[in-house]
PDB file of C-alpha atoms in Angstrom:
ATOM      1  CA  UNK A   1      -3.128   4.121   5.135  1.00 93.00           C
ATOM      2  CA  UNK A   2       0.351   5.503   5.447  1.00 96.00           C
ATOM      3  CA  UNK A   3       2.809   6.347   2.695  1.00 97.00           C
ATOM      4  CA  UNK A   4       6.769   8.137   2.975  1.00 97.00           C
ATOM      5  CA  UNK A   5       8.779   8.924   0.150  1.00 97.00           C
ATOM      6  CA  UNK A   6      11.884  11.152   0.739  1.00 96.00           C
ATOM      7  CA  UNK A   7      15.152  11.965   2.531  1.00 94.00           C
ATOM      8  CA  UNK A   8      14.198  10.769   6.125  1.00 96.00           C
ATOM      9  CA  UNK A   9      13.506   7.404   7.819  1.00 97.00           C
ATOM     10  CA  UNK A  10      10.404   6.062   7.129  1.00 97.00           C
ATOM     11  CA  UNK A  11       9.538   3.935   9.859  1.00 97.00           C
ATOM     12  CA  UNK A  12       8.864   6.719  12.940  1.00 97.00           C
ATOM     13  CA  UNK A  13       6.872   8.890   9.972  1.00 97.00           C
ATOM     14  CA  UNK A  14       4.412   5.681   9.116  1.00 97.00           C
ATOM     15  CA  UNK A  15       4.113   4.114  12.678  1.00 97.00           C
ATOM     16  CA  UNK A  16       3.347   7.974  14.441  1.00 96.00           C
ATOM     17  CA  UNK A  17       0.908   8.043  10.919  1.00 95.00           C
ATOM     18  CA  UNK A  18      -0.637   5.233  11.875  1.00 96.00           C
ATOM     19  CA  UNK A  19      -1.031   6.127  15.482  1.00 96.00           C
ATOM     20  CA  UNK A  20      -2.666   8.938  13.971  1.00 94.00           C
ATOM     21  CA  UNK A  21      -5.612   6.610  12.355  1.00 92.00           C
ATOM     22  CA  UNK A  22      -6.418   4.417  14.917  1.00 92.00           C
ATOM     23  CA  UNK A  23      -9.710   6.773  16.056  1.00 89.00           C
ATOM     24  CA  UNK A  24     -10.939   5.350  12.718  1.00 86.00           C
ATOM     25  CA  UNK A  25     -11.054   1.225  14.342  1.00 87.00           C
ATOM     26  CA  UNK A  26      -9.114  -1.543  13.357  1.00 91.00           C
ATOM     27  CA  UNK A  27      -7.712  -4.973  13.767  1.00 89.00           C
ATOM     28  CA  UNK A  28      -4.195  -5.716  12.096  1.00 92.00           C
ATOM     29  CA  UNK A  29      -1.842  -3.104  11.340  1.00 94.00           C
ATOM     30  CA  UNK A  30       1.403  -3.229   8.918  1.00 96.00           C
ATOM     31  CA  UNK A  31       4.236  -1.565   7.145  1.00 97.00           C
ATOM     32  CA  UNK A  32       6.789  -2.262   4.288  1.00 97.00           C
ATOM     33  CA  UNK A  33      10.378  -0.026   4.066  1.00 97.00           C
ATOM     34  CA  UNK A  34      11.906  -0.633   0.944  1.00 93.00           C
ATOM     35  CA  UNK A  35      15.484  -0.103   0.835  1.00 89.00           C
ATOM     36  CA  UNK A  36      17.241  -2.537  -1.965  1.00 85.00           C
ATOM     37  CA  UNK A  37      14.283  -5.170  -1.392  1.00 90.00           C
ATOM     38  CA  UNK A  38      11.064  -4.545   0.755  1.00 95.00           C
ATOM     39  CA  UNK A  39      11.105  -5.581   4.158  1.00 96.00           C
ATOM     40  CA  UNK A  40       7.299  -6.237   5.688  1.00 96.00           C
ATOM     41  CA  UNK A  41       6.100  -6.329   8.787  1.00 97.00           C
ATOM     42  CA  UNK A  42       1.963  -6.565  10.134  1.00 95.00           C
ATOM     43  CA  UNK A  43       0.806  -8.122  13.030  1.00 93.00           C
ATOM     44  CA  UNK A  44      -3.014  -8.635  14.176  1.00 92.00           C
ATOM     45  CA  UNK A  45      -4.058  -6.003  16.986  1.00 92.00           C
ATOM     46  CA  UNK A  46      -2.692  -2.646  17.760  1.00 94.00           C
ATOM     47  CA  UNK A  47      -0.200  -0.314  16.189  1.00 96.00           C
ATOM     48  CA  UNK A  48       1.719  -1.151  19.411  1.00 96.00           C
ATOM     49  CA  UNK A  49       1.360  -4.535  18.883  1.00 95.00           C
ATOM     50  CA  UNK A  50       3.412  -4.191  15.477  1.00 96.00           C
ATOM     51  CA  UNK A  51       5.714  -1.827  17.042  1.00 97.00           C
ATOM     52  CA  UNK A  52       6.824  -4.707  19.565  1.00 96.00           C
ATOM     53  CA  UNK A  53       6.986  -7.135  17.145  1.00 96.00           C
ATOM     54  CA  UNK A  54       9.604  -4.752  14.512  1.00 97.00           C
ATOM     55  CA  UNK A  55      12.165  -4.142  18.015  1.00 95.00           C
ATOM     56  CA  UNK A  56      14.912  -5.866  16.460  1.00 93.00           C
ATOM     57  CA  UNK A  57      13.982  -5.973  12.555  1.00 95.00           C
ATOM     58  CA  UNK A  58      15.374  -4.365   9.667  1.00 93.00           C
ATOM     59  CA  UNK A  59      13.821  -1.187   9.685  1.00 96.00           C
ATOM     60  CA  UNK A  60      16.127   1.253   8.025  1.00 97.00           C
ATOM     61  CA  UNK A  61      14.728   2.754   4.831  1.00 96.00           C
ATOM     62  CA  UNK A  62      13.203   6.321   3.151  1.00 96.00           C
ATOM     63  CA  UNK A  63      10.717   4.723   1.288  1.00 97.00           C
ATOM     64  CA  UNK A  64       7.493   3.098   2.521  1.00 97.00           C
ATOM     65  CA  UNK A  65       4.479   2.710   3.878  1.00 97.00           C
ATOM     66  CA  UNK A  66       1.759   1.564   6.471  1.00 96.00           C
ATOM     67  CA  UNK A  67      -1.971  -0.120   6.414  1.00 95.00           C
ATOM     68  CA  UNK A  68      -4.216  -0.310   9.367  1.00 92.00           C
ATOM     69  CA  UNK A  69      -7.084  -2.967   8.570  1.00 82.00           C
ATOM     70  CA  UNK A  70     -10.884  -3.498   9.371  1.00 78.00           C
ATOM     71  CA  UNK A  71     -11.259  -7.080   8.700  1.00 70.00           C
ATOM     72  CA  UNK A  72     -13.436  -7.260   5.300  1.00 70.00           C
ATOM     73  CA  UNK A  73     -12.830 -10.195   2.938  1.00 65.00           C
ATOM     74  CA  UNK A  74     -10.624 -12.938   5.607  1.00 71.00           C
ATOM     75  CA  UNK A  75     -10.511 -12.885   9.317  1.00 76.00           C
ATOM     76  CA  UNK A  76      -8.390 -10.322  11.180  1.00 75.00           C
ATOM     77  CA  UNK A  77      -4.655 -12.179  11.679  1.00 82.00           C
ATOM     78  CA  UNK A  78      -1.089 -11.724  10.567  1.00 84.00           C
ATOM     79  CA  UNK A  79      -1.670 -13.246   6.933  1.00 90.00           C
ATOM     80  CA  UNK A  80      -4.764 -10.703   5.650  1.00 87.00           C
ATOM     81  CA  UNK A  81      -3.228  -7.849   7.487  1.00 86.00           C
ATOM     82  CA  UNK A  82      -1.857  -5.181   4.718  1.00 87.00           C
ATOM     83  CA  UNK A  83       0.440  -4.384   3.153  1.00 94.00           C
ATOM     84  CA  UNK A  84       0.023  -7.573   0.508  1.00 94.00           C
ATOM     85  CA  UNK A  85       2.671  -8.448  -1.435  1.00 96.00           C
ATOM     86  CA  UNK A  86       2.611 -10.037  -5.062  1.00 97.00           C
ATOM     87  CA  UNK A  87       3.119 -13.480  -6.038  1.00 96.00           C
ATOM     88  CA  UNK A  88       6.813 -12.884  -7.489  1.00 95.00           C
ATOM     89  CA  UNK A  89       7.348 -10.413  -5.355  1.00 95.00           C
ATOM     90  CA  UNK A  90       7.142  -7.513  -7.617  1.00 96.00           C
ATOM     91  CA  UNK A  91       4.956  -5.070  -6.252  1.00 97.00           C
ATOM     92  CA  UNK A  92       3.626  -4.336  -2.287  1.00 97.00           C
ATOM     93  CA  UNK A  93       0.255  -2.751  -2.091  1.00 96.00           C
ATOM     94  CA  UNK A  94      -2.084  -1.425   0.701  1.00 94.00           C
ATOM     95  CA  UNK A  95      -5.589  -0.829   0.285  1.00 93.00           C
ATOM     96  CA  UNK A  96      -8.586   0.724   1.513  1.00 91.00           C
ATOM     97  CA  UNK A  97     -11.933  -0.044   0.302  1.00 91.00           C
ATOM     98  CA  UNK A  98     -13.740  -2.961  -1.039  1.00 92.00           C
ATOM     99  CA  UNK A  99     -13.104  -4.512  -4.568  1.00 94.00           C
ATOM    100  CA  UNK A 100     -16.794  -6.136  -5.597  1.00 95.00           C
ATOM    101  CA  UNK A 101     -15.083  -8.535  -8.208  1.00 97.00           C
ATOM    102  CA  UNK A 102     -12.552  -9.346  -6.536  1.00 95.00           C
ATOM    103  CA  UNK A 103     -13.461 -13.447  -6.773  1.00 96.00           C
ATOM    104  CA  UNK A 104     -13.926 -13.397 -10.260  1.00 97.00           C
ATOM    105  CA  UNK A 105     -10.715 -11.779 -10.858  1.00 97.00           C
ATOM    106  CA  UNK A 106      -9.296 -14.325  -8.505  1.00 97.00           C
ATOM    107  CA  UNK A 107     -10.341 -16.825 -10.659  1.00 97.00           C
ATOM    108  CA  UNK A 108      -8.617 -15.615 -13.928  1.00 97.00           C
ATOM    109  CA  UNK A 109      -5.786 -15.077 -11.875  1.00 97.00           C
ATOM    110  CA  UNK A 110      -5.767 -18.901 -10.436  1.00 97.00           C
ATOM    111  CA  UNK A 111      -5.953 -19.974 -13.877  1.00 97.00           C
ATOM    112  CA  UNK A 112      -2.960 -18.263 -14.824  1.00 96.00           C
ATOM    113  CA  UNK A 113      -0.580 -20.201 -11.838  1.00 95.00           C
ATOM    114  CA  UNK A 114      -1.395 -17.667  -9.401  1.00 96.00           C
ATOM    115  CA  UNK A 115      -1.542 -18.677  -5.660  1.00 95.00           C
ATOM    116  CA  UNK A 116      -2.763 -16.847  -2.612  1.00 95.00           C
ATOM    117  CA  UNK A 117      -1.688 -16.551   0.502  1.00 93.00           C
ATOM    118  CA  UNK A 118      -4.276 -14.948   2.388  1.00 92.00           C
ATOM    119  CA  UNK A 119      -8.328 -14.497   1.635  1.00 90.00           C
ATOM    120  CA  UNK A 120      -7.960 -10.922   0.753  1.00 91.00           C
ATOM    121  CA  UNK A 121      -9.381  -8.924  -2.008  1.00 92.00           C
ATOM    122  CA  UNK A 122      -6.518  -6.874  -1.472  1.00 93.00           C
ATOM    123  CA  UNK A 123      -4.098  -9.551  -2.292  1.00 95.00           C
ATOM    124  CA  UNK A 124      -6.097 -10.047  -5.831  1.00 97.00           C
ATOM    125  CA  UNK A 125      -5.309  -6.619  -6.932  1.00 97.00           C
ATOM    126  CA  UNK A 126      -1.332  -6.313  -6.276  1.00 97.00           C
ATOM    127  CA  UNK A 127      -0.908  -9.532  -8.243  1.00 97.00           C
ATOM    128  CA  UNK A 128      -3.457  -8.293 -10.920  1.00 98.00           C
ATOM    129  CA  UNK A 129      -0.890  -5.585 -11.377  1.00 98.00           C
ATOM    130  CA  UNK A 130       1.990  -7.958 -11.698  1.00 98.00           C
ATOM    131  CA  UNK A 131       0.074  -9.859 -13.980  1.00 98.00           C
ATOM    132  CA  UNK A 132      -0.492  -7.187 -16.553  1.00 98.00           C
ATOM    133  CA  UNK A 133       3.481  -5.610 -15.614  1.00 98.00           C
ATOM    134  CA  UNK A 134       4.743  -9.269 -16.703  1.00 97.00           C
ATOM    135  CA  UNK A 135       2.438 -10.170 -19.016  1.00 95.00           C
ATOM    136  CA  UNK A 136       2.490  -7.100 -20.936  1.00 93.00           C
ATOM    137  CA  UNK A 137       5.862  -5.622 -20.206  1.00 94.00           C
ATOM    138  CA  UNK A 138       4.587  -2.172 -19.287  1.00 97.00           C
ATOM    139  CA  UNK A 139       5.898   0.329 -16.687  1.00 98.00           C
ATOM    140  CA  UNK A 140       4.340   0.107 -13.161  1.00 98.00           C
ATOM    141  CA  UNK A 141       2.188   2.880 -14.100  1.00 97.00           C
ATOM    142  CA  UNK A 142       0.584   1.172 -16.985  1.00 98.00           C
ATOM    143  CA  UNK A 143       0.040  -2.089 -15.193  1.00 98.00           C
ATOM    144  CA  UNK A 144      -1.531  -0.298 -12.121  1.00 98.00           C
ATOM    145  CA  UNK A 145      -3.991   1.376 -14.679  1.00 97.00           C
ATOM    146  CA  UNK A 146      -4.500  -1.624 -16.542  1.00 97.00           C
ATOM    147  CA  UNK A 147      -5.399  -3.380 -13.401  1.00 97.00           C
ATOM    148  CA  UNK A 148      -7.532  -0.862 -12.194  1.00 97.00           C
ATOM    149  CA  UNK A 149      -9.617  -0.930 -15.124  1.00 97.00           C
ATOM    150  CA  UNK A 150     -10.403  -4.231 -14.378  1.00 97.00           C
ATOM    151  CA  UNK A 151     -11.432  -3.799 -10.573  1.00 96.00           C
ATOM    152  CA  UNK A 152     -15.021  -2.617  -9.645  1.00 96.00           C
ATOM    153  CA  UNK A 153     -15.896  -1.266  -6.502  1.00 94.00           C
ATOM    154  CA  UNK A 154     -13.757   1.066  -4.188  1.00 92.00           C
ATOM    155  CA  UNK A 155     -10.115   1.846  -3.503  1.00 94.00           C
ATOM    156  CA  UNK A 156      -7.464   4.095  -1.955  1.00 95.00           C
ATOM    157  CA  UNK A 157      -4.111   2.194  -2.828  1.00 96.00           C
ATOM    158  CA  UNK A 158      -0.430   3.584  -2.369  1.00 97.00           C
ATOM    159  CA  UNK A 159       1.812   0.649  -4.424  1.00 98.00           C
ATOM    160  CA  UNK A 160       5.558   0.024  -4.606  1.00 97.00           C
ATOM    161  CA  UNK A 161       7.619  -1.816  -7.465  1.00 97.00           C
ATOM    162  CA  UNK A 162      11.008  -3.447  -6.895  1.00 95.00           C
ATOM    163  CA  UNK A 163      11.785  -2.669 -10.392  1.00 95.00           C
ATOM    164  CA  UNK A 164      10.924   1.008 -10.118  1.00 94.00           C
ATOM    165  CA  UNK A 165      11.953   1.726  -6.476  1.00 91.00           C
ATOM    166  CA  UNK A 166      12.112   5.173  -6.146  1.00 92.00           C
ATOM    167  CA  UNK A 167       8.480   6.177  -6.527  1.00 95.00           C
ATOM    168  CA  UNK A 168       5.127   5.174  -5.082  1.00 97.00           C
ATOM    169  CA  UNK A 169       2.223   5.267  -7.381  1.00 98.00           C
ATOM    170  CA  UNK A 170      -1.012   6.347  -5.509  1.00 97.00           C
ATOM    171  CA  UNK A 171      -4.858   5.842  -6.991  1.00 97.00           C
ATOM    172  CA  UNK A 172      -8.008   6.279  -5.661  1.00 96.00           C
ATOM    173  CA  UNK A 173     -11.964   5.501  -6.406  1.00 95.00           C
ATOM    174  CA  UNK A 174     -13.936   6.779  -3.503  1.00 93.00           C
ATOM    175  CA  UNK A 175     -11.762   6.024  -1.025  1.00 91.00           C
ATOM    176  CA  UNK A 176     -10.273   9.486  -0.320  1.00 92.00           C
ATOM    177  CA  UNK A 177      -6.418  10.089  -0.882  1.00 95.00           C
ATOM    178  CA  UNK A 178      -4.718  13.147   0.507  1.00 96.00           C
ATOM    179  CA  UNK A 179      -0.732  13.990  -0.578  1.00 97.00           C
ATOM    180  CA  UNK A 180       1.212  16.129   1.110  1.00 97.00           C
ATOM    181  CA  UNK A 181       3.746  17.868   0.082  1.00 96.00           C
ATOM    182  CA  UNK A 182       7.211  18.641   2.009  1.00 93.00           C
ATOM    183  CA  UNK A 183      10.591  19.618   1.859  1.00 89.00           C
ATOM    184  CA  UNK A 184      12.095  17.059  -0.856  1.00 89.00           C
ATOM    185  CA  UNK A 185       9.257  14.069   0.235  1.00 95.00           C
ATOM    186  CA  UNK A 186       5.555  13.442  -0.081  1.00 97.00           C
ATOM    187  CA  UNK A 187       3.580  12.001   2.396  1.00 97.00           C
ATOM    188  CA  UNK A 188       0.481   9.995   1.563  1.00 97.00           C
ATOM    189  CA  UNK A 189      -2.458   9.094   3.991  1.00 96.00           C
ATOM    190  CA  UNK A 190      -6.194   7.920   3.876  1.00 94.00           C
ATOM    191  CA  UNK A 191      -7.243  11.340   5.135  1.00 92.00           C
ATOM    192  CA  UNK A 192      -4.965  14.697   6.600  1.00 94.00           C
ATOM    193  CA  UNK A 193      -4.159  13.776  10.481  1.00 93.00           C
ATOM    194  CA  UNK A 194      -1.009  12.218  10.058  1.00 94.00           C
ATOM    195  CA  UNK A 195       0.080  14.491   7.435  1.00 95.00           C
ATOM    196  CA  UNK A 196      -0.601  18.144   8.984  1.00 93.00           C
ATOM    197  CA  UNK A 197       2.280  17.641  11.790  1.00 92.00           C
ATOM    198  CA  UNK A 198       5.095  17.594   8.731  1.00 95.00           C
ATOM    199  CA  UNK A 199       3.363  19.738   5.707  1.00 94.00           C
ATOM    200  CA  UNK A 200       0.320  22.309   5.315  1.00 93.00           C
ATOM    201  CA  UNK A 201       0.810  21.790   1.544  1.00 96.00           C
ATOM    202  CA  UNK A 202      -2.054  19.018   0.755  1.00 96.00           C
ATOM    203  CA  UNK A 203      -3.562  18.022  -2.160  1.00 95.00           C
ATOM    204  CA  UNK A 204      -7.106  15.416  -2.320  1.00 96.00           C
ATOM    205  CA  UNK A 205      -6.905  13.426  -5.346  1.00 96.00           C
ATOM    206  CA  UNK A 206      -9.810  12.861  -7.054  1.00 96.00           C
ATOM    207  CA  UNK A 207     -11.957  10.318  -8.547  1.00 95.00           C
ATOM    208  CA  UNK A 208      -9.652   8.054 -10.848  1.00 94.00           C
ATOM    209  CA  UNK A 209      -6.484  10.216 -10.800  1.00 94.00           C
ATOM    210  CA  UNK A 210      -3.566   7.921 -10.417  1.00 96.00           C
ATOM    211  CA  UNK A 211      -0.605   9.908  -8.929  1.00 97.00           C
ATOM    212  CA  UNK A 212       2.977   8.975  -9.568  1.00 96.00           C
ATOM    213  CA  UNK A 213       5.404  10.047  -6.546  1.00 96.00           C
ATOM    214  CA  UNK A 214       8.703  10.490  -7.034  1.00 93.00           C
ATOM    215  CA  UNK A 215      12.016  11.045  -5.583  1.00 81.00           C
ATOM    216  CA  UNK A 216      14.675  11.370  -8.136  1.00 62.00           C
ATOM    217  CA  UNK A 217      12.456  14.559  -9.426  1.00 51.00           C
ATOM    218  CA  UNK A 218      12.050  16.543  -6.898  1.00 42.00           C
TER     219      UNK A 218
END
């Protein structure tokens, strides 16, 4: 996982990122740039792979971020590939780790009108968080928590809300985290390889700390 939120272009940061991970082994690889409404883009196979596939998108944006997947819960193609966006459209999330009750949560979910579009635990938890930001009319924050109160197992997640687009909120339950801290922008990543090249100013979250990054702040 790859996350950019700052002053530059996001896209060269997350795909270089991801380039980065790929001694770790994967199958798909993705990335959403918000900029007015999220754009995303994952392909199965290599970062290269998604690379060719973005020559002639939308890619312009300063906000982001970028998933490369291991095939856990659905086969390895373009639908499971991260990042997973919610039913209404509210909230993009990529995730690493494995969410143990993630079918039974489906299930509550399913009986509340949601759909699915891939067979993805992954894709469970961004819509559990819409589900508690609509249901309960709570700040992105609060519905991210609520969520993630709900969700056993493990998780490094870096989310994005339409409503609240100038911040990523970042979690993590052993699935290690690391922010890093620049010149007006943070960089997020599953571990410190794509972020020592812009900032030696890193910080490991811990165990259940939910981290709100934002730009307007800084």
């Amino acid at each position: 996982s790859v996350g950019y939120i700052g002053l530059k272009q996001v896209y060269p940061i997350v795909i270089n990122g991801l380039k980065r991970l790929e001694y770790r082994g994967y199958d798909s690889a993705g990335i959403a740039i918000v900029n007015g409404e999220t754009h995303i883009y994952k392909k199965q196979g290599k970062v290269t792979d998604l690379e060719n596939f973005t020559e002639n998108k939308n890619l312009t944006g300063t906000i982001g971020m970028g998933h490369t997947r291991w095939a856990t819960h659905g086969e390895p193609n373009d639908v499971n590939a991260h990042p997973h966006r919610s039913a209404n459209g509210f909230f993009t999330l990529i995730h690493n780790g494995i969410i143990e009750n993630y079918s039974s949560l489906k299930s509550k979910l399913e009986a509340n009108d949601y759909t699915f579009q891939s067979e993805t635990d992954t894709e469970v938890l961004v819509n559990l968080i819409e589900y508690y930001y609509l249901r309960g009319k709570v700040s992105a924050e609060l519905a991210v928590r609520l969520a993630l109160s709900k969700v056993i197992g493990a998780y490094g997640i870096v989310v994005s809300c339409t409503k609240e687009p100038d911040q990523l909120i970042a979690a993590r339950k052993g699935s290690p985290l690391v922010i890093g801290i620049g010149n007006d922008e943070y960089f997020i990543a599953s571990d410190a390889t794509p972020i020592v090249e812009h900032t030696k100013s890193v910080i490991y979250l811990n165990n259940d700390n939910v981290a709100i990054l934002k730009r307007n702040e800084l």
